[in-house]
Amino acid sequence: AYAKQIRVDAILAFATLLSFYSIIKALQGKKAYWFWYIFGIGLGGFAKGPVILVFVLLPTLFLPSLVPNKNKFSPVWYAALAIATIIGLCLPLAWAIPAAILGGKAYAQEIFYRQIT
């Protein structure tokens, strides 16, 4: 049981770091890193569900108060962040929703509620 928790938390930590690194690179003007942000959010969604949003999205929304050059945070940047986050969350949901339907009510409770807690 302990090894299972470490494995999931290690994946979540890696996904968080990958997402943050991708946000930093996207702020530097490298648009290809949005793909890695989507991958990080999706991987974190597979590991622990929407908990990844607490670790990544919440601090990202407060970046303008931490960065001296606030010109990079235009409405277009926030729209790209929202779209990339939604696409990233669609990756684990594309698996979880059909699995919950096919697995029954007990399995749906397990993957949607108990995994997060």
Coordinates of N, CA, C and O in Angstrom, one line a residue:
A1 N 0.8 -1.2 0.0 CA 0.0 0.0 0.0 C 0.9 1.3 0.0 O 0.6 2.2 -0.7
Y2 N 2.0 1.2 0.7 CA 2.8 2.4 0.8 C 3.5 2.6 -0.5 O 3.6 3.8 -1.0
A3 N 4.0 1.6 -1.2 CA 4.6 1.8 -2.5 C 3.7 2.3 -3.5 O 4.1 3.1 -4.4
K4 N 2.4 2.0 -3.4 CA 1.4 2.5 -4.4 C 1.2 4.0 -4.2 O 1.2 4.7 -5.2
Q5 N 1.2 4.5 -3.0 CA 1.1 5.9 -2.7 C 2.3 6.7 -3.2 O 2.2 7.8 -3.7
I6 N 3.5 6.1 -3.0 CA 4.7 6.8 -3.4 C 4.7 6.9 -4.9 O 5.1 7.9 -5.5
R7 N 4.3 5.8 -5.6 CA 4.3 5.8 -7.1 C 3.4 6.9 -7.6 O 3.7 7.6 -8.5
V8 N 2.2 7.0 -7.1 CA 1.2 8.0 -7.5 C 1.7 9.4 -7.2 O 1.6 10.3 -8.1
D9 N 2.2 9.6 -6.0 CA 2.7 11.0 -5.7 C 4.0 11.3 -6.5 O 4.2 12.5 -6.8
A10 N 4.8 10.4 -6.9 CA 6.0 10.7 -7.7 C 5.5 11.1 -9.1 O 6.1 12.1 -9.7
I11 N 4.5 10.5 -9.6 CA 4.0 10.9 -10.9 C 3.3 12.3 -10.8 O 3.5 13.1 -11.7
L12 N 2.6 12.5 -9.7 CA 2.0 13.9 -9.5 C 3.1 14.9 -9.4 O 3.0 16.0 -10.0
A13 N 4.2 14.7 -8.7 CA 5.3 15.6 -8.6 C 5.9 15.9 -9.9 O 6.2 17.0 -10.3
F14 N 6.2 14.8 -10.7 CA 6.8 15.0 -12.0 C 5.8 15.8 -12.9 O 6.3 16.7 -13.6
A15 N 4.5 15.5 -12.9 CA 3.6 16.2 -13.7 C 3.5 17.7 -13.3 O 3.4 18.6 -14.2
T16 N 3.6 18.0 -12.0 CA 3.6 19.4 -11.6 C 4.8 20.1 -12.0 O 4.7 21.2 -12.5
L17 N 6.0 19.5 -11.9 CA 7.2 20.2 -12.3 C 7.2 20.4 -13.9 O 7.7 21.4 -14.3
L18 N 6.8 19.4 -14.6 CA 6.7 19.5 -16.0 C 5.8 20.6 -16.5 O 6.1 21.4 -17.3
S19 N 4.6 20.7 -15.8 CA 3.7 21.8 -16.1 C 4.3 23.2 -15.8 O 4.1 24.1 -16.6
F20 N 4.9 23.3 -14.6 CA 5.5 24.6 -14.3 C 6.6 25.0 -15.3 O 6.7 26.1 -15.7
Y21 N 7.5 24.0 -15.6 CA 8.5 24.3 -16.6 C 8.0 24.7 -17.9 O 8.5 25.6 -18.5
S22 N 6.9 24.1 -18.3 CA 6.2 24.4 -19.6 C 5.6 25.8 -19.6 O 5.7 26.6 -20.5
I23 N 5.1 26.2 -18.4 CA 4.5 27.5 -18.3 C 5.6 28.6 -18.4 O 5.5 29.6 -19.1
I24 N 6.7 28.3 -17.7 CA 7.9 29.3 -17.8 C 8.4 29.4 -19.2 O 8.6 30.5 -19.7
K25 N 8.5 28.3 -19.9 CA 9.0 28.3 -21.3 C 7.9 29.0 -22.2 O 8.3 29.8 -23.1
A26 N 6.6 28.8 -22.0 CA 5.6 29.5 -22.7 C 5.6 31.0 -22.5 O 5.4 31.8 -23.4
L27 N 5.9 31.4 -21.3 CA 6.1 32.8 -21.0 C 7.3 33.4 -21.7 O 7.3 34.6 -22.0
Q28 N 8.3 32.6 -22.0 CA 9.5 33.1 -22.7 C 9.2 33.1 -24.2 O 10.1 33.5 -25.0
G29 N 8.0 32.8 -24.6 CA 7.7 32.9 -26.0 C 7.8 31.6 -26.8 O 7.6 31.6 -28.0
K30 N 8.0 30.5 -26.2 CA 8.2 29.2 -26.9 C 6.8 28.5 -26.8 O 6.5 27.8 -25.9
K31 N 6.1 28.7 -27.9 CA 4.7 28.2 -27.9 C 4.6 26.7 -28.0 O 3.6 26.1 -27.6
A32 N 5.6 26.0 -28.4 CA 5.6 24.5 -28.5 C 5.5 23.9 -27.1 O 5.1 22.7 -26.9
Y33 N 5.8 24.7 -26.0 CA 5.8 24.1 -24.7 C 4.3 24.0 -24.2 O 4.1 23.4 -23.1
W34 N 3.4 24.6 -24.9 CA 2.0 24.4 -24.5 C 1.6 22.9 -24.6 O 0.8 22.4 -23.8
F35 N 2.2 22.2 -25.5 CA 1.9 20.8 -25.6 C 2.4 20.0 -24.4 O 1.7 19.2 -23.9
W36 N 3.6 20.4 -23.9 CA 4.1 19.8 -22.7 C 3.3 20.1 -21.5 O 3.1 19.3 -20.5
Y37 N 2.7 21.3 -21.4 CA 1.8 21.7 -20.4 C 0.5 20.8 -20.4 O 0.1 20.3 -19.4
I38 N 0.0 20.6 -21.6 CA -1.2 19.7 -21.7 C -0.8 18.3 -21.3 O -1.6 17.7 -20.6
F39 N 0.3 17.8 -21.7 CA 0.8 16.5 -21.3 C 0.9 16.4 -19.7 O 0.5 15.4 -19.1
G40 N 1.5 17.5 -19.1 CA 1.7 17.5 -17.7 C 0.4 17.5 -16.9 O 0.2 16.8 -15.9
I41 N -0.6 18.3 -17.4 CA -1.9 18.3 -16.8 C -2.6 17.0 -16.9 O -3.2 16.4 -16.0
G42 N -2.5 16.4 -18.1 CA -3.1 15.1 -18.4 C -2.5 14.0 -17.5 O -3.2 13.2 -16.9
L43 N -1.2 14.0 -17.4 CA -0.5 13.0 -16.6 C -0.9 13.2 -15.1 O -1.1 12.2 -14.4
G44 N -0.9 14.4 -14.6 CA -1.4 14.7 -13.3 C -2.8 14.3 -13.0 O -3.2 13.8 -12.0
G45 N -3.6 14.4 -14.1 CA -5.0 14.0 -14.0 C -5.2 12.5 -13.9 O -6.0 12.0 -13.1
F46 N -4.3 11.8 -14.6 CA -4.3 10.3 -14.5 C -3.8 9.9 -13.1 O -4.3 8.9 -12.5
A47 N -2.8 10.6 -12.5 CA -2.2 10.2 -11.3 C -3.2 10.5 -10.1 O -3.4 9.7 -9.2
K48 N -3.8 11.7 -10.0 CA -4.5 12.1 -8.8 C -5.8 12.9 -9.1 O -6.4 13.5 -8.2
G49 N -6.2 12.9 -10.4 CA -7.4 13.6 -10.7 C -7.2 15.1 -10.7 O -6.1 15.6 -11.0
P50 N -8.2 15.9 -10.4 CA -8.1 17.3 -10.5 C -7.3 18.0 -9.4 O -7.1 19.2 -9.4
V51 N -6.6 17.2 -8.6 CA -5.7 17.8 -7.6 C -4.5 18.5 -8.3 O -4.0 19.5 -7.8
I52 N -4.2 18.1 -9.5 CA -3.1 18.8 -10.3 C -3.4 20.3 -10.5 O -2.5 21.1 -10.5
L53 N -4.7 20.6 -10.6 CA -5.1 22.0 -10.8 C -4.7 22.9 -9.6 O -4.4 24.0 -9.7
V54 N -4.8 22.3 -8.4 CA -4.5 23.0 -7.2 C -3.0 23.3 -7.2 O -2.5 24.4 -6.8
F55 N -2.2 22.4 -7.6 CA -0.7 22.5 -7.6 C -0.2 23.4 -8.7 O 0.9 24.0 -8.6
V56 N -0.9 23.4 -9.9 CA -0.4 24.1 -11.0 C -1.2 25.3 -11.4 O -0.7 26.4 -11.5
L57 N -2.5 25.2 -11.6 CA -3.3 26.3 -12.1 C -3.4 27.4 -11.1 O -3.3 28.6 -11.5
L58 N -3.7 27.1 -9.9 CA -3.8 28.1 -8.9 C -2.6 29.0 -8.7 O -2.7 30.3 -8.8
P59 N -1.4 28.5 -8.6 CA -0.2 29.4 -8.6 C 0.0 30.1 -9.9 O 0.5 31.2 -9.9
T60 N -0.3 29.5 -11.0 CA -0.1 30.1 -12.3 C -1.0 31.4 -12.4 O -0.6 32.4 -13.0
L61 N -2.2 31.3 -11.9 CA -3.1 32.5 -11.9 C -2.5 33.7 -11.2 O -2.9 34.8 -11.4
F62 N -1.7 33.4 -10.2 CA -1.1 34.5 -9.4 C 0.3 34.9 -9.9 O 1.0 35.7 -9.3
L63 N 0.7 34.4 -11.0 CA 2.0 34.8 -11.6 C 2.2 36.3 -11.9 O 3.2 36.8 -11.7
P64 N 1.1 37.0 -12.4 CA 1.4 38.4 -12.6 C 1.8 39.2 -11.4 O 2.5 40.2 -11.6
S65 N 1.4 38.8 -10.2 CA 1.9 39.5 -9.0 C 3.3 39.2 -8.7 O 3.9 39.9 -7.9
L66 N 3.9 38.1 -9.3 CA 5.3 37.7 -9.0 C 6.3 38.1 -10.1 O 7.5 38.1 -9.8
V67 N 5.8 38.4 -11.3 CA 6.7 38.6 -12.4 C 6.8 40.1 -12.7 O 5.7 40.8 -12.7
P68 N 8.0 40.7 -12.8 CA 8.1 42.1 -13.0 C 7.5 42.6 -14.4 O 6.9 43.7 -14.4
N69 N 7.6 41.8 -15.4 CA 7.1 42.2 -16.7 C 5.7 41.6 -16.9 O 5.5 40.5 -17.3
K70 N 4.7 42.5 -16.6 CA 3.3 42.0 -16.6 C 2.7 42.1 -18.0 O 1.5 41.7 -18.2
N71 N 3.4 42.5 -19.0 CA 2.9 42.6 -20.4 C 2.7 41.3 -21.0 O 1.9 41.1 -22.0
K72 N 3.3 40.2 -20.5 CA 3.1 38.9 -21.1 C 1.8 38.3 -20.7 O 1.4 37.3 -21.3
F73 N 1.1 38.8 -19.7 CA -0.1 38.2 -19.3 C -1.3 39.0 -19.9 O -2.1 39.6 -19.2
S74 N -1.5 38.8 -21.2 CA -2.6 39.4 -21.9 C -3.8 38.4 -21.8 O -3.7 37.3 -21.4
P75 N -5.0 38.9 -22.2 CA -6.1 38.0 -22.3 C -5.9 36.8 -23.2 O -6.4 35.7 -23.0
V76 N -5.1 37.0 -24.2 CA -4.8 35.9 -25.2 C -4.0 34.8 -24.4 O -4.2 33.6 -24.6
W77 N -3.1 35.2 -23.5 CA -2.3 34.2 -22.8 C -3.2 33.5 -21.8 O -3.1 32.2 -21.7
Y78 N -4.1 34.2 -21.2 CA -5.0 33.5 -20.3 C -6.0 32.6 -21.0 O -6.4 31.5 -20.5
A79 N -6.4 32.9 -22.2 CA -7.2 32.1 -23.1 C -6.4 30.8 -23.5 O -7.0 29.7 -23.4
A80 N -5.2 31.0 -23.8 CA -4.3 29.8 -24.1 C -4.2 28.9 -22.9 O -4.2 27.7 -23.1
L81 N -4.0 29.5 -21.8 CA -3.9 28.7 -20.5 C -5.2 27.9 -20.3 O -5.2 26.7 -19.9
A82 N -6.3 28.6 -20.4 CA -7.6 27.9 -20.2 C -7.8 26.8 -21.2 O -8.3 25.7 -20.8
I83 N -7.6 27.0 -22.5 CA -7.8 26.0 -23.5 C -6.8 24.8 -23.3 O -7.2 23.7 -23.4
A84 N -5.6 25.1 -23.0 CA -4.6 24.0 -22.7 C -5.0 23.2 -21.5 O -4.8 22.0 -21.5
T85 N -5.5 23.9 -20.5 CA -5.9 23.2 -19.3 C -7.1 22.3 -19.5 O -7.1 21.1 -19.1
I86 N -8.1 22.8 -20.3 CA -9.2 22.0 -20.6 C -8.8 20.8 -21.5 O -9.3 19.6 -21.2
I87 N -8.0 21.0 -22.4 CA -7.5 19.8 -23.3 C -6.7 18.8 -22.4 O -6.9 17.6 -22.6
G88 N -5.9 19.4 -21.5 CA -5.2 18.5 -20.6 C -6.1 17.6 -19.7 O -5.8 16.4 -19.5
L89 N -7.1 18.2 -19.3 CA -8.1 17.5 -18.4 C -8.9 16.5 -19.2 O -9.5 15.5 -18.7
C90 N -9.1 16.7 -20.5 CA -9.8 15.8 -21.4 C -9.1 14.5 -21.6 O -9.7 13.5 -21.8
L91 N -7.8 14.5 -21.4 CA -7.0 13.3 -21.6 C -7.4 12.2 -20.6 O -7.8 11.1 -21.0
P92 N -7.3 12.5 -19.3 CA -7.8 11.4 -18.4 C -9.3 11.2 -18.4 O -9.7 10.1 -18.1
L93 N -10.1 12.2 -18.7 CA -11.5 12.0 -18.7 C -11.9 11.1 -19.9 O -12.9 10.4 -19.8
A94 N -11.1 11.1 -21.0 CA -11.4 10.3 -22.1 C -11.3 8.8 -21.7 O -11.9 7.9 -22.3
W95 N -10.5 8.5 -20.7 CA -10.4 7.2 -20.2 C -11.4 6.9 -19.1 O -12.0 5.9 -19.0
A96 N -11.5 7.9 -18.2 CA -12.2 7.7 -16.9 C -13.7 7.5 -17.1 O -14.4 6.7 -16.5
I97 N -14.3 8.3 -18.0 CA -15.8 8.3 -18.2 C -16.2 7.0 -18.8 O -17.1 6.3 -18.2
P98 N -15.6 6.5 -19.9 CA -16.0 5.2 -20.4 C -15.7 4.0 -19.4 O -16.5 3.1 -19.2
A99 N -14.6 4.2 -18.6 CA -14.3 3.1 -17.6 C -15.3 3.1 -16.5 O -15.7 2.0 -16.0
A100 N -15.8 4.3 -16.1 CA -16.8 4.3 -15.1 C -18.1 3.8 -15.5 O -18.8 3.1 -14.8
I101 N -18.4 4.0 -16.8 CA -19.7 3.5 -17.3 C -19.6 2.0 -17.4 O -20.6 1.3 -17.0
L102 N -18.5 1.5 -17.9 CA -18.4 0.0 -18.1 C -18.1 -0.7 -16.8 O -18.5 -1.9 -16.6
G103 N -17.5 0.0 -15.8 CA -17.1 -0.7 -14.6 C -18.2 -0.7 -13.5 O -18.1 -1.4 -12.5
G104 N -19.3 0.1 -13.7 CA -20.3 0.1 -12.7 C -20.2 1.1 -11.7 O -19.2 1.9 -11.6
K105 N -21.2 1.2 -10.8 CA -21.2 2.3 -9.8 C -20.1 2.2 -8.8 O -19.5 3.2 -8.4
A106 N -19.7 1.0 -8.3 CA -18.6 0.9 -7.3 C -17.3 1.3 -7.9 O -16.5 2.0 -7.3
Y107 N -17.0 1.0 -9.2 CA -15.8 1.4 -9.8 C -15.8 2.9 -10.1 O -14.7 3.5 -10.0
A108 N -16.9 3.4 -10.5 CA -17.0 4.9 -10.7 C -16.7 5.6 -9.4 O -16.0 6.6 -9.5
Q109 N -17.2 5.2 -8.3 CA -16.9 5.8 -7.0 C -15.4 5.7 -6.7 O -14.8 6.6 -6.2
E110 N -14.9 4.6 -7.0 CA -13.4 4.3 -6.7 C -12.5 5.3 -7.5 O -11.6 5.9 -7.0
I111 N -12.8 5.4 -8.8 CA -11.9 6.3 -9.6 C -12.2 7.8 -9.6 O -11.3 8.6 -9.8
F112 N -13.4 8.1 -9.3 CA -13.8 9.6 -9.2 C -13.7 10.2 -7.8 O -13.4 11.4 -7.7
Y113 N -13.9 9.4 -6.8 CA -13.9 10.0 -5.4 C -12.8 9.5 -4.6 O -12.1 10.3 -3.9
R114 N -12.6 8.2 -4.5 CA -11.6 7.7 -3.6 C -10.2 7.9 -4.1 O -9.3 8.0 -3.3
Q115 N -10.0 8.0 -5.4 CA -8.7 8.2 -5.9 C -8.2 9.6 -5.4 O -7.0 9.8 -5.1
I116 N -9.1 10.6 -5.4 CA -8.7 11.9 -5.1 C -8.4 12.0 -3.6 O -7.5 12.7 -3.1
T117 N -9.3 11.4 -2.8 CA -9.1 11.5 -1.3 C -8.0 10.5 -0.9 O -7.4 10.7 0.1

